[in-house]
Coordinates of C-alpha atoms in Angstrom, one line a residue:
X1203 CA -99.1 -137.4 338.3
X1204 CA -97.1 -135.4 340.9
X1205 CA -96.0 -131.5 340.2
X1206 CA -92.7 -130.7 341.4
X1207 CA -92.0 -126.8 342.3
X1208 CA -88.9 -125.9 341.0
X1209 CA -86.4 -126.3 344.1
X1210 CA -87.8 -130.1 343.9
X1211 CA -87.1 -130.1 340.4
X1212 CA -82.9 -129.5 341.6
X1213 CA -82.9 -132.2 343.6
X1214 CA -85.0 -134.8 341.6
X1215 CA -82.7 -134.5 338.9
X1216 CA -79.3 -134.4 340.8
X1217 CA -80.5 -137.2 343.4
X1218 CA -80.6 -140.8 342.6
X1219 CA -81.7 -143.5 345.0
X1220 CA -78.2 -145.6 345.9
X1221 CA -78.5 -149.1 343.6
X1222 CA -76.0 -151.7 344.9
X1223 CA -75.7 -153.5 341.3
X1224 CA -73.6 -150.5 339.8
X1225 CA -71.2 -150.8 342.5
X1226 CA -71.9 -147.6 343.9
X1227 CA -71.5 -145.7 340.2
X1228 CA -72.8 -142.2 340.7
X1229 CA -73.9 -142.2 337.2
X1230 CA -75.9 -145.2 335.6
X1231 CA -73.2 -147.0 333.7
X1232 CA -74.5 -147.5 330.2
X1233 CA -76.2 -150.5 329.3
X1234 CA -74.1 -151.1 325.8
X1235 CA -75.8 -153.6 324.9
X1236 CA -78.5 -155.6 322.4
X1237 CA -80.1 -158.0 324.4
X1238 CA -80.5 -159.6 328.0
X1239 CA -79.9 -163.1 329.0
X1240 CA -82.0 -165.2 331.5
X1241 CA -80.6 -168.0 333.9
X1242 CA -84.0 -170.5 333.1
X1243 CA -86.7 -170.7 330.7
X1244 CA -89.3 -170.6 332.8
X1245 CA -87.9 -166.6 333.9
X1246 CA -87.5 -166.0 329.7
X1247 CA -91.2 -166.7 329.6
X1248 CA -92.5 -164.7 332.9
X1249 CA -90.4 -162.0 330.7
X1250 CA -92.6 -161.8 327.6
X1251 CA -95.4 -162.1 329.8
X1252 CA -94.7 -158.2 330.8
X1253 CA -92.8 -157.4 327.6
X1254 CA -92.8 -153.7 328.0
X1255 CA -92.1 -153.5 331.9
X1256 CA -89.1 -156.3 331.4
X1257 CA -85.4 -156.2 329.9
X1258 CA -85.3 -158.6 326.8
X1259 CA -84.5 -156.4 324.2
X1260 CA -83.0 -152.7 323.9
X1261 CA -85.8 -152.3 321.3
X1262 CA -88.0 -152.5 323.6
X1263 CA -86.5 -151.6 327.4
X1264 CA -82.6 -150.5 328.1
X1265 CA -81.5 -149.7 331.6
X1266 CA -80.0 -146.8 330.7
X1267 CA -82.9 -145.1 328.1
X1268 CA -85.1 -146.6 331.2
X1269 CA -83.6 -144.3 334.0
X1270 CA -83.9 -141.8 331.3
X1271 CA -87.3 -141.7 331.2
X1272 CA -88.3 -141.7 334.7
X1273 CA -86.6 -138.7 335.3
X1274 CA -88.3 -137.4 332.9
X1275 CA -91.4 -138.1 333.3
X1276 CA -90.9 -137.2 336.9
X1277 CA -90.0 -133.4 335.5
X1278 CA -92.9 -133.4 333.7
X1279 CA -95.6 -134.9 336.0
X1280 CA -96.4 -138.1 333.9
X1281 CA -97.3 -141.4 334.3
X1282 CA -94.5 -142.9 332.5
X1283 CA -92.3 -141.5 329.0
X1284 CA -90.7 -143.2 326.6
X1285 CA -87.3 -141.6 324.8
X1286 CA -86.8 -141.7 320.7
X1287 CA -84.1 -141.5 318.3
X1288 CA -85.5 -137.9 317.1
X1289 CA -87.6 -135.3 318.3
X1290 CA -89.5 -135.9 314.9
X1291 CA -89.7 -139.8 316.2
X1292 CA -91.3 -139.0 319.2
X1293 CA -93.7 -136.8 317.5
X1294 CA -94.5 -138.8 314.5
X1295 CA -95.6 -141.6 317.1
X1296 CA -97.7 -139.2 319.6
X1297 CA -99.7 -138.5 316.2
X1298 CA -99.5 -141.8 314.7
X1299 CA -101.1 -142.7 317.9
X1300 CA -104.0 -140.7 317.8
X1301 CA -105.5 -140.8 314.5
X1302 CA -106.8 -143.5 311.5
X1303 CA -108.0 -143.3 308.7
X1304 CA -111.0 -140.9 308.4
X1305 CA -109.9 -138.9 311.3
X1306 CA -109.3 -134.9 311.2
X1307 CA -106.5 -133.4 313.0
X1308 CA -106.5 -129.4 314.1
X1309 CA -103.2 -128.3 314.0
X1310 CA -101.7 -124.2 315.3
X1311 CA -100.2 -123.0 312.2
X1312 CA -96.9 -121.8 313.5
X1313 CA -95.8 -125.5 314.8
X1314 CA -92.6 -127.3 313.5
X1315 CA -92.5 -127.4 309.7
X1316 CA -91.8 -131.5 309.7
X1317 CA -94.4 -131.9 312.1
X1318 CA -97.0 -130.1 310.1
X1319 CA -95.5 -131.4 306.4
X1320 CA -96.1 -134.8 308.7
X1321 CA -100.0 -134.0 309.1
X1322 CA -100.8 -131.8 305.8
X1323 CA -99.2 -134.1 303.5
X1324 CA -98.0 -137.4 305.0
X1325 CA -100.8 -138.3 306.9
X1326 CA -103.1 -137.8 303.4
X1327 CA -102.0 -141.0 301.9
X1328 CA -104.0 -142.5 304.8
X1329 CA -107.0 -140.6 304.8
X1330 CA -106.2 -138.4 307.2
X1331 CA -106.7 -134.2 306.9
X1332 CA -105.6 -131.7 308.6
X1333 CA -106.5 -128.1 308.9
X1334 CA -103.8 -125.7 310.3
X1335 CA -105.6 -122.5 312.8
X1336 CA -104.4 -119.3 313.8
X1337 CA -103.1 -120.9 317.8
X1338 CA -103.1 -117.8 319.7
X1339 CA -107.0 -117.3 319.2
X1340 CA -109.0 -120.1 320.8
X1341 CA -111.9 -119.2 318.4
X1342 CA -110.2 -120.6 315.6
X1343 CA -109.6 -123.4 316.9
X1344 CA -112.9 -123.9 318.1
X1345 CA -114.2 -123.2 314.3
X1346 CA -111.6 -126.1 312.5
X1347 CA -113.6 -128.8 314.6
X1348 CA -115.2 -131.3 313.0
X1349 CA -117.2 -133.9 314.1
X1350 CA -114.6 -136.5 313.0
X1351 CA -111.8 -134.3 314.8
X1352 CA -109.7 -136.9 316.8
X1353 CA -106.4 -134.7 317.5
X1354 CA -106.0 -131.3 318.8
X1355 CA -101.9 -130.6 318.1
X1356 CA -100.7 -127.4 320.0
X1357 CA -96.9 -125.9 320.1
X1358 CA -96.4 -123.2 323.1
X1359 CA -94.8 -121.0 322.7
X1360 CA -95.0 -121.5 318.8
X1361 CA -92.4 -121.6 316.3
X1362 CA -90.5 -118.3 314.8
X1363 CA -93.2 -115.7 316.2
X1364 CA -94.0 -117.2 319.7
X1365 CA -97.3 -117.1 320.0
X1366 CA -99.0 -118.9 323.1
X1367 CA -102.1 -121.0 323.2
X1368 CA -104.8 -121.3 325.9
X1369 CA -103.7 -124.6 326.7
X1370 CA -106.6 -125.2 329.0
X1371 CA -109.4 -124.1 326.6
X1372 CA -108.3 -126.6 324.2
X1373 CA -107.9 -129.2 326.7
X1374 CA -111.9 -128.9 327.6
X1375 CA -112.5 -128.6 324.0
X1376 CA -111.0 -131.5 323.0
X1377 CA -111.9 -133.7 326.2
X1378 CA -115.8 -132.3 325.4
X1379 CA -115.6 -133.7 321.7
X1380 CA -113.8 -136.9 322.5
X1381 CA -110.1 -135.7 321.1
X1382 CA -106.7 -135.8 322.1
X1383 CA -104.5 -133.4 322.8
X1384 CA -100.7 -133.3 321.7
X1385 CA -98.3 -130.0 322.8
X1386 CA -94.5 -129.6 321.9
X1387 CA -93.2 -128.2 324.7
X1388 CA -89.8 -128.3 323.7
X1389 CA -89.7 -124.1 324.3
X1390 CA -90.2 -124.1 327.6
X1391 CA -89.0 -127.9 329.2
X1392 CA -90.5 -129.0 331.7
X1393 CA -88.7 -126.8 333.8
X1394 CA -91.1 -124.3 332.9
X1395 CA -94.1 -125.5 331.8
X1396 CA -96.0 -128.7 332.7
X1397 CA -99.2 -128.8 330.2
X1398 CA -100.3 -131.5 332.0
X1399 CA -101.7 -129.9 334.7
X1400 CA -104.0 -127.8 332.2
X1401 CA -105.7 -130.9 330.9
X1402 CA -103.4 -132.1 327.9
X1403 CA -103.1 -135.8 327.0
X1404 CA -99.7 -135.8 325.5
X1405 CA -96.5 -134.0 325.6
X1406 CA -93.5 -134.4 323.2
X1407 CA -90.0 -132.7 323.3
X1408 CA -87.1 -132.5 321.1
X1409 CA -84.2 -133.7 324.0
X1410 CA -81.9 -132.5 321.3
X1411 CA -82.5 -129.1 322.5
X1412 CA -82.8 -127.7 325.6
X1413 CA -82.7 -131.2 327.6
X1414 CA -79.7 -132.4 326.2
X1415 CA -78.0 -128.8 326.4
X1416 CA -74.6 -130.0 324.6
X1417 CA -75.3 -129.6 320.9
X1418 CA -74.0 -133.2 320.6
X1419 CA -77.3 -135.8 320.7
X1420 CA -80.5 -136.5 318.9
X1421 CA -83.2 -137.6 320.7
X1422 CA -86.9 -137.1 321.4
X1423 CA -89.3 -138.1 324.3
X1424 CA -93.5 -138.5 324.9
X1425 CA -95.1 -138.3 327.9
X1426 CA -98.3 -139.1 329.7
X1427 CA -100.8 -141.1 331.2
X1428 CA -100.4 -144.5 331.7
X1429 CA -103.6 -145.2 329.6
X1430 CA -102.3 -144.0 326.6
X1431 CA -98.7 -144.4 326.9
X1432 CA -98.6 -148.4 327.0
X1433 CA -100.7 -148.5 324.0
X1434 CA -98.1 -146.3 322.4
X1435 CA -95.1 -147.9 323.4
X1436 CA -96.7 -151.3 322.2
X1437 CA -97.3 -150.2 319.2
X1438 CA -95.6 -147.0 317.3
X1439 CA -92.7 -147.3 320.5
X1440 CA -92.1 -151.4 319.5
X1441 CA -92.9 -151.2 316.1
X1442 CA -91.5 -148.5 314.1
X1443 CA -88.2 -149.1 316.0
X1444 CA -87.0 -145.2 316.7
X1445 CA -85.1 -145.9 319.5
X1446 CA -83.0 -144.0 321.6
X1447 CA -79.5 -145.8 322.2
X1448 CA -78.2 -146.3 325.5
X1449 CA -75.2 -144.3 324.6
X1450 CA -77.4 -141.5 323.6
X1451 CA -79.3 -141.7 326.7
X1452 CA -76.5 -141.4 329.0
X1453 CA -75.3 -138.0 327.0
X1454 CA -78.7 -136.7 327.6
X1455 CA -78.5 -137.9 331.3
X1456 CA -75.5 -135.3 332.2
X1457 CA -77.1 -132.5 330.1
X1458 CA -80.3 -133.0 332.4
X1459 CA -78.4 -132.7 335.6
X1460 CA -78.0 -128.9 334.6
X1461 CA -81.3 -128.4 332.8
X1462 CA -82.6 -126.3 335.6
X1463 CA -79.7 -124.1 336.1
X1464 CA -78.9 -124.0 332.8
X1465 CA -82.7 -122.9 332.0
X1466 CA -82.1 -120.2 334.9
X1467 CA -79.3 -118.7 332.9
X1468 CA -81.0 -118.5 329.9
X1469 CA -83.8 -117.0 330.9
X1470 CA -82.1 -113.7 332.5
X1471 CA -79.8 -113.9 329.5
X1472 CA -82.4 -114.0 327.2
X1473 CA -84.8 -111.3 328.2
X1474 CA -81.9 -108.9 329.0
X1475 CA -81.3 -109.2 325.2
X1476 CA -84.6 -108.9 324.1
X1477 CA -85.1 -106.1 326.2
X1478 CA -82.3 -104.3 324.4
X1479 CA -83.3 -104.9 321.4
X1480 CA -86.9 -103.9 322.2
X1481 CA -85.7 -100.8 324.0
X1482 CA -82.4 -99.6 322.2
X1483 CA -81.7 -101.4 319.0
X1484 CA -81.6 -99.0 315.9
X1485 CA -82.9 -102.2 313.4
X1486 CA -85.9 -103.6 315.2
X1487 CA -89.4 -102.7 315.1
X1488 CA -90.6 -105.6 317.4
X1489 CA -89.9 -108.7 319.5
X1490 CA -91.5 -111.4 319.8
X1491 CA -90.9 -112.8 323.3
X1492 CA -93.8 -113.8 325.8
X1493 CA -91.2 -112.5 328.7
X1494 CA -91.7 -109.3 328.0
X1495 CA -94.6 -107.2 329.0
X1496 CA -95.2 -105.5 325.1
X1497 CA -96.0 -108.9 324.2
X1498 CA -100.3 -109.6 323.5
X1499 CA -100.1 -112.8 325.7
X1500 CA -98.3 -111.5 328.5
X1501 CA -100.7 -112.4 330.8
X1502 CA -101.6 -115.9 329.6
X1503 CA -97.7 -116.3 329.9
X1504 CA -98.1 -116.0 333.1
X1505 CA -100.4 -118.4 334.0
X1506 CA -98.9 -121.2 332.3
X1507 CA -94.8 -120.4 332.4
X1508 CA -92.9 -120.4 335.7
X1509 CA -90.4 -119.0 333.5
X1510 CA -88.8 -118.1 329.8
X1511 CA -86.2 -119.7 327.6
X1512 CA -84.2 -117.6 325.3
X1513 CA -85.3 -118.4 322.2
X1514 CA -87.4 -115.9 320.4
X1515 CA -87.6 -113.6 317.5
X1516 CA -87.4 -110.0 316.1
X1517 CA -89.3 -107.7 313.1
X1518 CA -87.2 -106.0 311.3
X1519 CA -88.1 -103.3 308.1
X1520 CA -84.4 -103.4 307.4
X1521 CA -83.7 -105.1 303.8
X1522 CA -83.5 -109.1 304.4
X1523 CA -79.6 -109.0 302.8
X1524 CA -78.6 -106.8 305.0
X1525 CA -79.8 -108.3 308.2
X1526 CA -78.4 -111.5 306.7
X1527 CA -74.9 -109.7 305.9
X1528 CA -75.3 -108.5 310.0
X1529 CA -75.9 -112.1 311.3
X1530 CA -72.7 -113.3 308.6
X1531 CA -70.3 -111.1 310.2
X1532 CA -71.5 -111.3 314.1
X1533 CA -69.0 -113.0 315.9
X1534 CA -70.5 -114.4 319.1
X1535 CA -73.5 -116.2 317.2
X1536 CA -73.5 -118.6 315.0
X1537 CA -75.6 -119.3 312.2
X1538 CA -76.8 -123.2 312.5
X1539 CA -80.5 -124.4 312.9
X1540 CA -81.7 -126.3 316.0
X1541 CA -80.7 -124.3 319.6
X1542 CA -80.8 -125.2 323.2
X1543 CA -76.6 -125.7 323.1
X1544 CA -74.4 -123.6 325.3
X1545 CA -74.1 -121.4 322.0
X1546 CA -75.7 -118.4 320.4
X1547 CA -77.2 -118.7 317.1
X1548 CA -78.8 -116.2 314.6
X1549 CA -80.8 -117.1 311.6
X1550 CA -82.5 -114.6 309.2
X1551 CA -85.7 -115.8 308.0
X1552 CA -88.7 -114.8 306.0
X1553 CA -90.1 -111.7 304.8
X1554 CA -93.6 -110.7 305.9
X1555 CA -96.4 -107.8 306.1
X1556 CA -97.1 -106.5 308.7
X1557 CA -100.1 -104.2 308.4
X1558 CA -98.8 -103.5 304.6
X1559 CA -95.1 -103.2 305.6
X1560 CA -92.8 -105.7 304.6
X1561 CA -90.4 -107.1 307.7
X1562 CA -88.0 -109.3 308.0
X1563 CA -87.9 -112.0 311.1
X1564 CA -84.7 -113.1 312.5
X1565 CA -84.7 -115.6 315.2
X1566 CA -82.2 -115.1 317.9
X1567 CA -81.3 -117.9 320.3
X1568 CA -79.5 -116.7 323.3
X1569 CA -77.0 -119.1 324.7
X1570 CA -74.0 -119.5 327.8
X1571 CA -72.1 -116.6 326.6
X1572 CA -72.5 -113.3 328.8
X1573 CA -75.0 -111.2 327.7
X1574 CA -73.5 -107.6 327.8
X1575 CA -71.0 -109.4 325.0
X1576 CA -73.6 -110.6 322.7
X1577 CA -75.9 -107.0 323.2
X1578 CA -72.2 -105.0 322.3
X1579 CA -71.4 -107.9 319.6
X1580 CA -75.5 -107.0 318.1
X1581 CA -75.0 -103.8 318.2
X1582 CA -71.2 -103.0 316.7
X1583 CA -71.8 -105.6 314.3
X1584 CA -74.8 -103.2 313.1
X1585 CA -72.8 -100.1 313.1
X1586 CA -70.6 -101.9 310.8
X1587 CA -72.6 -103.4 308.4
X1588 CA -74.9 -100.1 308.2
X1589 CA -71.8 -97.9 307.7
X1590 CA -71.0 -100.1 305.0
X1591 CA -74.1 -100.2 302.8
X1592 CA -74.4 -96.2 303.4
X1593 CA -71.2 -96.2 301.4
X1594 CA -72.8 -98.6 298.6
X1595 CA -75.2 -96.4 298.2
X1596 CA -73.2 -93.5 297.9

């Protein structure tokens, strides 16, 4: 496993070796099709001799999904990856992985809502449990363990109030008990984070997001060592049969050539608007956003982000209609779920106490757009909508 610094990053991803069966193509053509043909019998059998390292099948291994992964893998500093139909397919097989029957997973709280309906209520039927922790203290992790605890799952920063995790703590834990460790790193990319290096076993992405970039493909990825990854891709990989099409792959391919750029962008976009809304906006009371100095994990940020998307959220003791009425009539963001596009999105989401008042969080996803627009399209929009129900209430 080989960690690239971010310059190296640039030209892994824009640099391919020259490959004198595409004719000199600069991008891999895609490989459109179901299966792969042999000129004898004795080379079809040498084939399934190394099923998962040969082209027999696009089950099992396209050229295209194949180029895929290495760069990815290469990103991320693994062994080898292999690319799914879903983000929720590549998860669903890092976990189904990891855990049998009688097992105990410990799972942050504030990860994915499939993933976690996945291990609180899926994984039951096969006598699996799970118990969901508080992520961002590594005590309470430490106290779900149970002698039959087999998986460790970890998302950083977490869903909706961005917590982080001590990625290396659980690591040791996990290593010192005989578990595994899964993160969704989907936040960061491996652009800016690469939890492989603090001791985890598995990473998983949603390449719908960020990796993709284009708001046009599903796909998911997991990555790691080679010792755990060909039992994987033997098994939930071959078997369940979540595949990422070649067609796919090549969409994701030309959204990755960006990826580091585009994550560049984001990042000064996306703490110039949480800094506004931190510093100036009339409506918030916090936000959430492991960029910014206010925020409790500041300094664990640093140690395991080179840098920070712009995804994050914001408290809000402003009624939840209204701030839903705000994000309705704002007209740079849309309201949509998923994020990682070129595009802005808002969505309004629950209500919550904090220390006895009620707030409402909104999560903000800062795309392309310039962000002086989208801090004066925030703010007018407000001045609008709060002009308006003052009048109500009149």
């Amino acid at each position: 496993m080989t960690k690239l610094t971010l310059e190296q990053m640039y030209t892994a991803i824009s640099h391919d070796e020259f490959d004198d069966r595409h004719y000199g193509a600069i991008q891999i053509p895609i490989y459109q099709n179901s299966l792969f043909a042999f000129d004898t019998y004795q080379q079809f059998e040498h084939a399934f001799e190394q099923e998962l390292g040969s082209h027999i099948y696009s089950r099992g291994n396209n050229p295209t999904v194949e180029f895929l992964e290495g760069k990815l893998a290469l990103l991320e500093g693994a062994d080898a990856a292999r690319c799914f139909a879903s983000g929720m397919a590549a998860i669903s097989a890092a976990i189904f992985s990891s855990v049998k029957a009688g097992d105990h997973i410990v799972c942050v709280s504030n990860a994915y809502g499939p993933a976690r309906h996945v291990m609180g209520d899926y994984l039951k039927r096969f006598g699996v449990e799970t118990t969901f922790v508080e992520g961002s203290r590594h005590e309470s992790v430490q106290a779900a363990v149970r002698p039959n605890t087999k998986l460790i799952y970890l998302e950083s920063p977490s869903t909706q109030m961005f917590e982080l995790i001590d990625l290396e703590a659980c690591a040791k834990l996990a290593k010192g008990i005989g578990a595994r460790t899964i993160i969704d790193n989907t936040w960061a990319t491996p652009i800016f984070q690469n939890p492989l290096e603090f001791g985890i076993d598995l990473i998983v992405h949603s390449i719908t997001k960020y990796i993709s970039g284009h708001s046009d493909a599903l796909g998911g990825v997991v990555m790691g060592s080679n010792e755990l990854m060909k039992p994987l891709s033997r098994d939930e990989y071959m078997l369940f049969g979540g595949i990422m099409t070649a067609h796919t792959a090549s969409l994701v391919l030309r959204g990755l050539r960006t990826l580091p750029v585009r994550m560049e962008r984001c990042q000064a976009s996306g703490l110039k608007v949480a800094s506004w809304l931190e510093e100036s906006s009339p409506f918030v009371e916090r936000v959430n956003h492991p960029g910014l100095p206010s925020h409790p994990q500041y300094e664990l940020g640093k140690k395991q982000l080179r840098g920070y998307s712009s995804l994050f959220s914001f408290e809000s003791k402003q009624p939840i209609e209204l701030l839903k009425a705000w994000a309705s009539k704002l007209k740079l963001f849309k309201i949509a779920v998923s994020w990682g596009g070129y595009e802005s999105l808002a969505t309004v989401g629950r209500n919550t106490a904090v220390n006895g008042e009620v707030r409402t969080i909104v999560r903000v996803y800062i795309g392309l757009e310039s962000p002086d627009d989208l801090i004066r399209d925030m703010q007018e929009t407000w001045q609008e909508v709060a002009a308006s129900a003052s009048q109500d209430r009149v």
